[in-house]
Amino acid sequence: MASPPPVAAALTLLADHICLFKDCQQPSVDASGKCLTHKHRLQCITPGCRNQAYARQLCVRHGGKRLCRHPSCTGNARSHGFCCKHGGKSSKKMCEEAGCSNVAHARQRCVRHGGGRKCSIDDCTSYSRYSGYCQRHFSLSNLSWKHNQENETRHSPSAATNDASPSSRRQDMDMFRPMAAKGPCAWKDAEMAFPAVGTPTPTLPPIHMRLYL
């Protein structure tokens, strides 16, 4: 029985091993011992640690994140060098209602406790959704805008030109066409309308007027 090719044998050997990162059960895909997901991730440089490096080639547990500056605190720093417990405040303002953990939107209150913005239409109690209007009034404003646009387009001079009959438009454009494009009959019509230079002008018979006194 022939032995498998070296490449196939290497792939079979790698398939028997799992990824070296902690809690990862995917098979390794190369000689580094990493799976396809962690192929380009770095491992913590602490000896015996199988965690993924977070910063400075260290995982969170071994100093990848800075610790709180408060004495004997092992929490991670969030803001100004302190954890949330010792002064690291979030940039988001919370609702001032007692026992509420929602984010404040307006007037330091969440939407549930009156912090939502109302519709710009007077006497409307709905909350604004789009451009200061609620869903209903925003739809109505769009319909009104479209109606005004249609009226302006319909009464504009360009619209009146477009509404002209096809025959009138053809006559107007025919004035600017060259004679050759109009056909041979156009030359005869032009000669009759505008005689050539030197052609004698036909004389009209004399008109005799008789005055009656």
PDB file of C-alpha atoms in Angstrom:
ATOM      1  CA  MET A   1       0.000   0.000   0.000  1.00  0.00           C
ATOM      2  CA  ALA A   2       1.414   3.379  -1.070  1.00  0.00           C
ATOM      3  CA  SER A   3       1.989   5.991   1.588  1.00  0.00           C
ATOM      4  CA  PRO A   4       0.038   9.282   1.351  1.00  0.00           C
ATOM      5  CA  PRO A   5       1.773  12.351  -0.092  1.00  0.00           C
ATOM      6  CA  PRO A   6       3.734  14.526   2.356  1.00  0.00           C
ATOM      7  CA  VAL A   7       1.240  17.406   2.095  1.00  0.00           C
ATOM      8  CA  ALA A   8      -1.735  15.164   2.834  1.00  0.00           C
ATOM      9  CA  ALA A   9       0.104  13.598   5.747  1.00  0.00           C
ATOM     10  CA  ALA A  10       0.884  17.033   7.195  1.00  0.00           C
ATOM     11  CA  LEU A  11      -2.759  18.113   6.909  1.00  0.00           C
ATOM     12  CA  THR A  12      -3.887  14.931   8.626  1.00  0.00           C
ATOM     13  CA  LEU A  13      -1.429  15.546  11.456  1.00  0.00           C
ATOM     14  CA  LEU A  14      -2.597  19.150  11.917  1.00  0.00           C
ATOM     15  CA  ALA A  15      -6.252  18.095  11.930  1.00  0.00           C
ATOM     16  CA  ASP A  16      -5.575  15.979  15.011  1.00  0.00           C
ATOM     17  CA  HIS A  17      -4.548  19.088  16.981  1.00  0.00           C
ATOM     18  CA  ILE A  18      -6.811  21.865  18.220  1.00  0.00           C
ATOM     19  CA  CYS A  19      -6.095  25.587  18.368  1.00  0.00           C
ATOM     20  CA  LEU A  20      -3.637  26.657  21.056  1.00  0.00           C
ATOM     21  CA  PHE A  21      -5.851  29.516  22.319  1.00  0.00           C
ATOM     22  CA  LYS A  22      -7.833  28.956  25.484  1.00  0.00           C
ATOM     23  CA  ASP A  23     -11.378  27.549  25.116  1.00  0.00           C
ATOM     24  CA  CYS A  24     -11.006  27.229  21.322  1.00  0.00           C
ATOM     25  CA  GLN A  25     -11.886  23.770  19.998  1.00  0.00           C
ATOM     26  CA  GLN A  26     -11.272  24.399  16.297  1.00  0.00           C
ATOM     27  CA  PRO A  27      -8.505  22.422  14.562  1.00  0.00           C
ATOM     28  CA  SER A  28      -5.213  24.131  13.814  1.00  0.00           C
ATOM     29  CA  VAL A  29      -4.491  24.889  10.174  1.00  0.00           C
ATOM     30  CA  ASP A  30      -0.745  25.569  10.143  1.00  0.00           C
ATOM     31  CA  ALA A  31       2.455  24.883  12.022  1.00  0.00           C
ATOM     32  CA  SER A  32       1.795  27.741  14.455  1.00  0.00           C
ATOM     33  CA  GLY A  33      -0.960  25.687  16.092  1.00  0.00           C
ATOM     34  CA  LYS A  34      -3.670  28.317  15.444  1.00  0.00           C
ATOM     35  CA  CYS A  35      -7.061  27.796  13.865  1.00  0.00           C
ATOM     36  CA  LEU A  36      -8.417  29.751  10.918  1.00  0.00           C
ATOM     37  CA  THR A  37     -10.107  32.315  13.213  1.00  0.00           C
ATOM     38  CA  HIS A  38      -6.999  32.976  15.327  1.00  0.00           C
ATOM     39  CA  LYS A  39      -4.497  32.628  12.499  1.00  0.00           C
ATOM     40  CA  HIS A  40      -3.434  36.290  12.633  1.00  0.00           C
ATOM     41  CA  ARG A  41      -3.971  36.869  16.367  1.00  0.00           C
ATOM     42  CA  LEU A  42      -1.135  37.205  18.863  1.00  0.00           C
ATOM     43  CA  GLN A  43      -0.738  35.131  21.998  1.00  0.00           C
ATOM     44  CA  CYS A  44       0.063  36.573  25.411  1.00  0.00           C
ATOM     45  CA  ILE A  45       3.812  36.520  26.033  1.00  0.00           C
ATOM     46  CA  THR A  46       3.377  35.437  29.651  1.00  0.00           C
ATOM     47  CA  PRO A  47       4.775  31.896  29.957  1.00  0.00           C
ATOM     48  CA  GLY A  48       2.055  29.255  30.045  1.00  0.00           C
ATOM     49  CA  CYS A  49      -0.740  31.716  29.145  1.00  0.00           C
ATOM     50  CA  ARG A  50      -3.018  30.706  26.270  1.00  0.00           C
ATOM     51  CA  ASN A  51      -5.051  33.926  26.169  1.00  0.00           C
ATOM     52  CA  GLN A  52      -5.172  36.282  23.226  1.00  0.00           C
ATOM     53  CA  ALA A  53      -3.036  39.414  23.520  1.00  0.00           C
ATOM     54  CA  TYR A  54      -5.017  42.617  24.022  1.00  0.00           C
ATOM     55  CA  ALA A  55      -2.292  45.296  24.095  1.00  0.00           C
ATOM     56  CA  ARG A  56       1.484  45.402  24.426  1.00  0.00           C
ATOM     57  CA  GLN A  57       1.554  41.635  23.657  1.00  0.00           C
ATOM     58  CA  LEU A  58      -0.266  40.947  26.928  1.00  0.00           C
ATOM     59  CA  CYS A  59      -3.742  39.684  27.645  1.00  0.00           C
ATOM     60  CA  VAL A  60      -6.176  41.548  29.899  1.00  0.00           C
ATOM     61  CA  ARG A  61      -5.336  39.333  32.845  1.00  0.00           C
ATOM     62  CA  HIS A  62      -1.586  39.977  32.641  1.00  0.00           C
ATOM     63  CA  GLY A  63      -1.608  43.741  32.084  1.00  0.00           C
ATOM     64  CA  GLY A  64      -2.954  44.248  28.597  1.00  0.00           C
ATOM     65  CA  LYS A  65      -5.419  46.739  30.073  1.00  0.00           C
ATOM     66  CA  ARG A  66      -4.378  49.373  32.560  1.00  0.00           C
ATOM     67  CA  LEU A  67      -5.542  48.854  36.124  1.00  0.00           C
ATOM     68  CA  CYS A  68      -7.415  51.293  38.272  1.00  0.00           C
ATOM     69  CA  ARG A  69      -5.235  53.865  40.034  1.00  0.00           C
ATOM     70  CA  HIS A  70      -7.122  53.388  43.275  1.00  0.00           C
ATOM     71  CA  PRO A  71      -5.028  51.550  45.913  1.00  0.00           C
ATOM     72  CA  SER A  72      -5.590  47.773  46.122  1.00  0.00           C
ATOM     73  CA  CYS A  73      -8.063  47.857  43.209  1.00  0.00           C
ATOM     74  CA  THR A  74      -7.626  45.257  40.468  1.00  0.00           C
ATOM     75  CA  GLY A  75     -10.360  46.592  38.194  1.00  0.00           C
ATOM     76  CA  ASN A  76      -9.629  47.825  34.694  1.00  0.00           C
ATOM     77  CA  ALA A  77      -9.341  51.583  34.178  1.00  0.00           C
ATOM     78  CA  ARG A  78     -12.256  53.121  32.274  1.00  0.00           C
ATOM     79  CA  SER A  79     -11.786  56.885  32.429  1.00  0.00           C
ATOM     80  CA  HIS A  80      -9.056  59.156  33.802  1.00  0.00           C
ATOM     81  CA  GLY A  81      -7.189  56.119  35.122  1.00  0.00           C
ATOM     82  CA  PHE A  82     -10.000  54.856  37.365  1.00  0.00           C
ATOM     83  CA  CYS A  83     -12.534  52.062  37.087  1.00  0.00           C
ATOM     84  CA  CYS A  84     -16.286  52.661  37.114  1.00  0.00           C
ATOM     85  CA  LYS A  85     -16.414  52.017  40.846  1.00  0.00           C
ATOM     86  CA  HIS A  86     -13.758  54.590  41.743  1.00  0.00           C
ATOM     87  CA  GLY A  87     -14.598  57.529  39.505  1.00  0.00           C
ATOM     88  CA  GLY A  88     -14.420  56.411  35.914  1.00  0.00           C
ATOM     89  CA  LYS A  89     -17.692  57.814  34.594  1.00  0.00           C
ATOM     90  CA  SER A  90     -19.247  56.959  31.290  1.00  0.00           C
ATOM     91  CA  SER A  91     -19.692  59.700  28.684  1.00  0.00           C
ATOM     92  CA  LYS A  92     -23.381  58.826  28.389  1.00  0.00           C
ATOM     93  CA  LYS A  93     -25.750  60.561  30.766  1.00  0.00           C
ATOM     94  CA  MET A  94     -28.262  58.385  32.552  1.00  0.00           C
ATOM     95  CA  CYS A  95     -31.878  59.126  33.356  1.00  0.00           C
ATOM     96  CA  GLU A  96     -32.268  61.031  36.620  1.00  0.00           C
ATOM     97  CA  GLU A  97     -35.405  59.104  37.562  1.00  0.00           C
ATOM     98  CA  ALA A  98     -34.791  57.032  40.685  1.00  0.00           C
ATOM     99  CA  GLY A  99     -34.056  53.383  39.886  1.00  0.00           C
ATOM    100  CA  CYS A 100     -33.877  53.947  36.108  1.00  0.00           C
ATOM    101  CA  SER A 101     -30.787  52.733  34.230  1.00  0.00           C
ATOM    102  CA  ASN A 102     -31.773  53.979  30.765  1.00  0.00           C
ATOM    103  CA  VAL A 103     -29.800  56.564  28.818  1.00  0.00           C
ATOM    104  CA  ALA A 104     -31.125  60.129  29.006  1.00  0.00           C
ATOM    105  CA  HIS A 105     -32.276  61.728  25.744  1.00  0.00           C
ATOM    106  CA  ALA A 106     -33.609  65.174  26.674  1.00  0.00           C
ATOM    107  CA  ARG A 107     -34.079  67.108  29.903  1.00  0.00           C
ATOM    108  CA  GLN A 108     -31.897  64.465  31.637  1.00  0.00           C
ATOM    109  CA  ARG A 109     -34.624  61.856  31.272  1.00  0.00           C
ATOM    110  CA  CYS A 110     -35.128  58.804  29.109  1.00  0.00           C
ATOM    111  CA  VAL A 111     -38.004  58.455  26.660  1.00  0.00           C
ATOM    112  CA  ARG A 112     -40.030  56.424  29.121  1.00  0.00           C
ATOM    113  CA  HIS A 113     -39.877  59.159  31.778  1.00  0.00           C
ATOM    114  CA  GLY A 114     -40.548  62.145  29.517  1.00  0.00           C
ATOM    115  CA  GLY A 115     -37.173  62.749  27.935  1.00  0.00           C
ATOM    116  CA  GLY A 116     -38.225  62.149  24.351  1.00  0.00           C
ATOM    117  CA  ARG A 117     -38.697  65.059  21.949  1.00  0.00           C
ATOM    118  CA  LYS A 118     -42.262  65.798  20.942  1.00  0.00           C
ATOM    119  CA  CYS A 119     -43.528  66.372  17.428  1.00  0.00           C
ATOM    120  CA  SER A 120     -43.109  69.935  16.124  1.00  0.00           C
ATOM    121  CA  ILE A 121     -46.809  70.165  15.241  1.00  0.00           C
ATOM    122  CA  ASP A 122     -48.857  71.959  17.895  1.00  0.00           C
ATOM    123  CA  ASP A 123     -51.168  69.800  20.037  1.00  0.00           C
ATOM    124  CA  CYS A 124     -49.439  66.602  18.858  1.00  0.00           C
ATOM    125  CA  THR A 125     -48.414  64.329  21.728  1.00  0.00           C
ATOM    126  CA  SER A 126     -46.435  61.831  19.639  1.00  0.00           C
ATOM    127  CA  TYR A 127     -42.657  61.642  19.799  1.00  0.00           C
ATOM    128  CA  SER A 128     -40.578  62.992  16.936  1.00  0.00           C
ATOM    129  CA  ARG A 129     -39.045  60.406  14.638  1.00  0.00           C
ATOM    130  CA  TYR A 130     -37.856  62.189  11.501  1.00  0.00           C
ATOM    131  CA  SER A 131     -36.713  65.816  11.207  1.00  0.00           C
ATOM    132  CA  GLY A 132     -38.665  66.911  14.266  1.00  0.00           C
ATOM    133  CA  TYR A 133     -41.945  65.307  13.179  1.00  0.00           C
ATOM    134  CA  CYS A 134     -43.745  62.162  14.221  1.00  0.00           C
ATOM    135  CA  GLN A 135     -44.370  59.396  11.707  1.00  0.00           C
ATOM    136  CA  ARG A 136     -47.831  60.657  10.710  1.00  0.00           C
ATOM    137  CA  HIS A 137     -46.944  64.327  10.271  1.00  0.00           C
ATOM    138  CA  PHE A 138     -43.700  63.496   8.496  1.00  0.00           C
ATOM    139  CA  SER A 139     -45.641  61.500   5.901  1.00  0.00           C
ATOM    140  CA  LEU A 140     -48.101  64.377   5.478  1.00  0.00           C
ATOM    141  CA  SER A 141     -45.290  66.887   5.026  1.00  0.00           C
ATOM    142  CA  ASN A 142     -43.742  64.695   2.327  1.00  0.00           C
ATOM    143  CA  LEU A 143     -47.057  64.492   0.471  1.00  0.00           C
ATOM    144  CA  SER A 144     -47.468  68.269   0.670  1.00  0.00           C
ATOM    145  CA  TRP A 145     -43.950  68.826  -0.632  1.00  0.00           C
ATOM    146  CA  LYS A 146     -44.465  66.454  -3.550  1.00  0.00           C
ATOM    147  CA  HIS A 147     -47.761  68.173  -4.399  1.00  0.00           C
ATOM    148  CA  ASN A 148     -46.081  71.593  -4.456  1.00  0.00           C
ATOM    149  CA  GLN A 149     -43.266  70.270  -6.627  1.00  0.00           C
ATOM    150  CA  GLU A 150     -45.759  68.856  -9.117  1.00  0.00           C
ATOM    151  CA  ASN A 151     -47.636  72.167  -9.280  1.00  0.00           C
ATOM    152  CA  GLU A 152     -44.434  74.147  -9.854  1.00  0.00           C
ATOM    153  CA  THR A 153     -43.348  71.763 -12.588  1.00  0.00           C
ATOM    154  CA  ARG A 154     -46.766  71.853 -14.243  1.00  0.00           C
ATOM    155  CA  HIS A 155     -46.903  75.684 -14.390  1.00  0.00           C
ATOM    156  CA  SER A 156     -43.282  76.316 -15.321  1.00  0.00           C
ATOM    157  CA  PRO A 157     -42.430  77.713 -18.839  1.00  0.00           C
ATOM    158  CA  SER A 158     -40.501  74.575 -19.690  1.00  0.00           C
ATOM    159  CA  ALA A 159     -43.565  72.484 -18.934  1.00  0.00           C
ATOM    160  CA  ALA A 160     -45.675  74.665 -21.269  1.00  0.00           C
ATOM    161  CA  THR A 161     -43.151  74.099 -24.050  1.00  0.00           C
ATOM    162  CA  ASN A 162     -43.197  70.373 -23.441  1.00  0.00           C
ATOM    163  CA  ASP A 163     -47.002  70.343 -23.539  1.00  0.00           C
ATOM    164  CA  ALA A 164     -47.104  71.909 -27.043  1.00  0.00           C
ATOM    165  CA  SER A 165     -48.448  69.776 -29.871  1.00  0.00           C
ATOM    166  CA  PRO A 166     -45.944  67.726 -31.887  1.00  0.00           C
ATOM    167  CA  SER A 167     -46.914  69.480 -35.130  1.00  0.00           C
ATOM    168  CA  SER A 168     -46.196  72.959 -33.747  1.00  0.00           C
ATOM    169  CA  ARG A 169     -42.858  71.801 -32.415  1.00  0.00           C
ATOM    170  CA  ARG A 170     -41.994  70.372 -35.847  1.00  0.00           C
ATOM    171  CA  GLN A 171     -42.891  73.657 -37.557  1.00  0.00           C
ATOM    172  CA  ASP A 172     -40.739  75.622 -35.156  1.00  0.00           C
ATOM    173  CA  MET A 173     -37.786  73.327 -35.659  1.00  0.00           C
ATOM    174  CA  ASP A 174     -38.283  73.332 -39.455  1.00  0.00           C
ATOM    175  CA  MET A 175     -37.363  77.017 -39.582  1.00  0.00           C
ATOM    176  CA  PHE A 176     -33.812  76.196 -38.522  1.00  0.00           C
ATOM    177  CA  ARG A 177     -33.259  73.271 -40.889  1.00  0.00           C
ATOM    178  CA  PRO A 178     -30.975  73.770 -43.946  1.00  0.00           C
ATOM    179  CA  MET A 179     -32.519  73.797 -47.402  1.00  0.00           C
ATOM    180  CA  ALA A 180     -30.821  70.566 -48.436  1.00  0.00           C
ATOM    181  CA  ALA A 181     -32.442  68.752 -45.556  1.00  0.00           C
ATOM    182  CA  LYS A 182     -35.910  69.937 -46.563  1.00  0.00           C
ATOM    183  CA  GLY A 183     -35.853  68.365 -50.026  1.00  0.00           C
ATOM    184  CA  PRO A 184     -35.738  69.647 -53.649  1.00  0.00           C
ATOM    185  CA  CYS A 185     -39.118  71.352 -53.466  1.00  0.00           C
ATOM    186  CA  ALA A 186     -37.842  73.705 -50.817  1.00  0.00           C
ATOM    187  CA  TRP A 187     -35.535  75.397 -53.353  1.00  0.00           C
ATOM    188  CA  LYS A 188     -38.434  76.179 -55.704  1.00  0.00           C
ATOM    189  CA  ASP A 189     -40.500  77.579 -52.860  1.00  0.00           C
ATOM    190  CA  ALA A 190     -37.582  79.743 -51.811  1.00  0.00           C
ATOM    191  CA  GLU A 191     -37.040  81.047 -55.366  1.00  0.00           C
ATOM    192  CA  MET A 192     -40.692  81.992 -55.672  1.00  0.00           C
ATOM    193  CA  ALA A 193     -40.714  83.733 -52.314  1.00  0.00           C
ATOM    194  CA  PHE A 194     -37.354  85.492 -52.789  1.00  0.00           C
ATOM    195  CA  PRO A 195     -36.511  86.206 -56.472  1.00  0.00           C
ATOM    196  CA  ALA A 196     -32.906  86.252 -57.494  1.00  0.00           C
ATOM    197  CA  VAL A 197     -31.023  89.523 -57.868  1.00  0.00           C
ATOM    198  CA  GLY A 198     -31.516  91.094 -61.340  1.00  0.00           C
ATOM    199  CA  THR A 199     -34.834  89.415 -62.013  1.00  0.00           C
ATOM    200  CA  PRO A 200     -37.261  92.030 -63.418  1.00  0.00           C
ATOM    201  CA  THR A 201     -40.074  92.774 -61.093  1.00  0.00           C
ATOM    202  CA  PRO A 202     -43.459  92.244 -62.727  1.00  0.00           C
ATOM    203  CA  THR A 203     -45.286  95.530 -63.345  1.00  0.00           C
ATOM    204  CA  LEU A 204     -48.807  95.941 -62.197  1.00  0.00           C
ATOM    205  CA  PRO A 205     -51.446  97.512 -64.432  1.00  0.00           C
ATOM    206  CA  PRO A 206     -52.074 101.211 -63.754  1.00  0.00           C
ATOM    207  CA  ILE A 207     -54.903 101.990 -61.472  1.00  0.00           C
ATOM    208  CA  HIS A 208     -57.209 104.755 -62.700  1.00  0.00           C
ATOM    209  CA  MET A 209     -58.964 106.599 -60.003  1.00  0.00           C
ATOM    210  CA  ARG A 210     -61.896 108.812 -60.808  1.00  0.00           C
ATOM    211  CA  LEU A 211     -62.808 111.500 -58.380  1.00  0.00           C
ATOM    212  CA  TYR A 212     -66.392 112.374 -57.934  1.00  0.00           C
ATOM    213  CA  LEU A 213     -67.111 115.839 -56.681  1.00  0.00           C
TER     214      LEU A 213
END
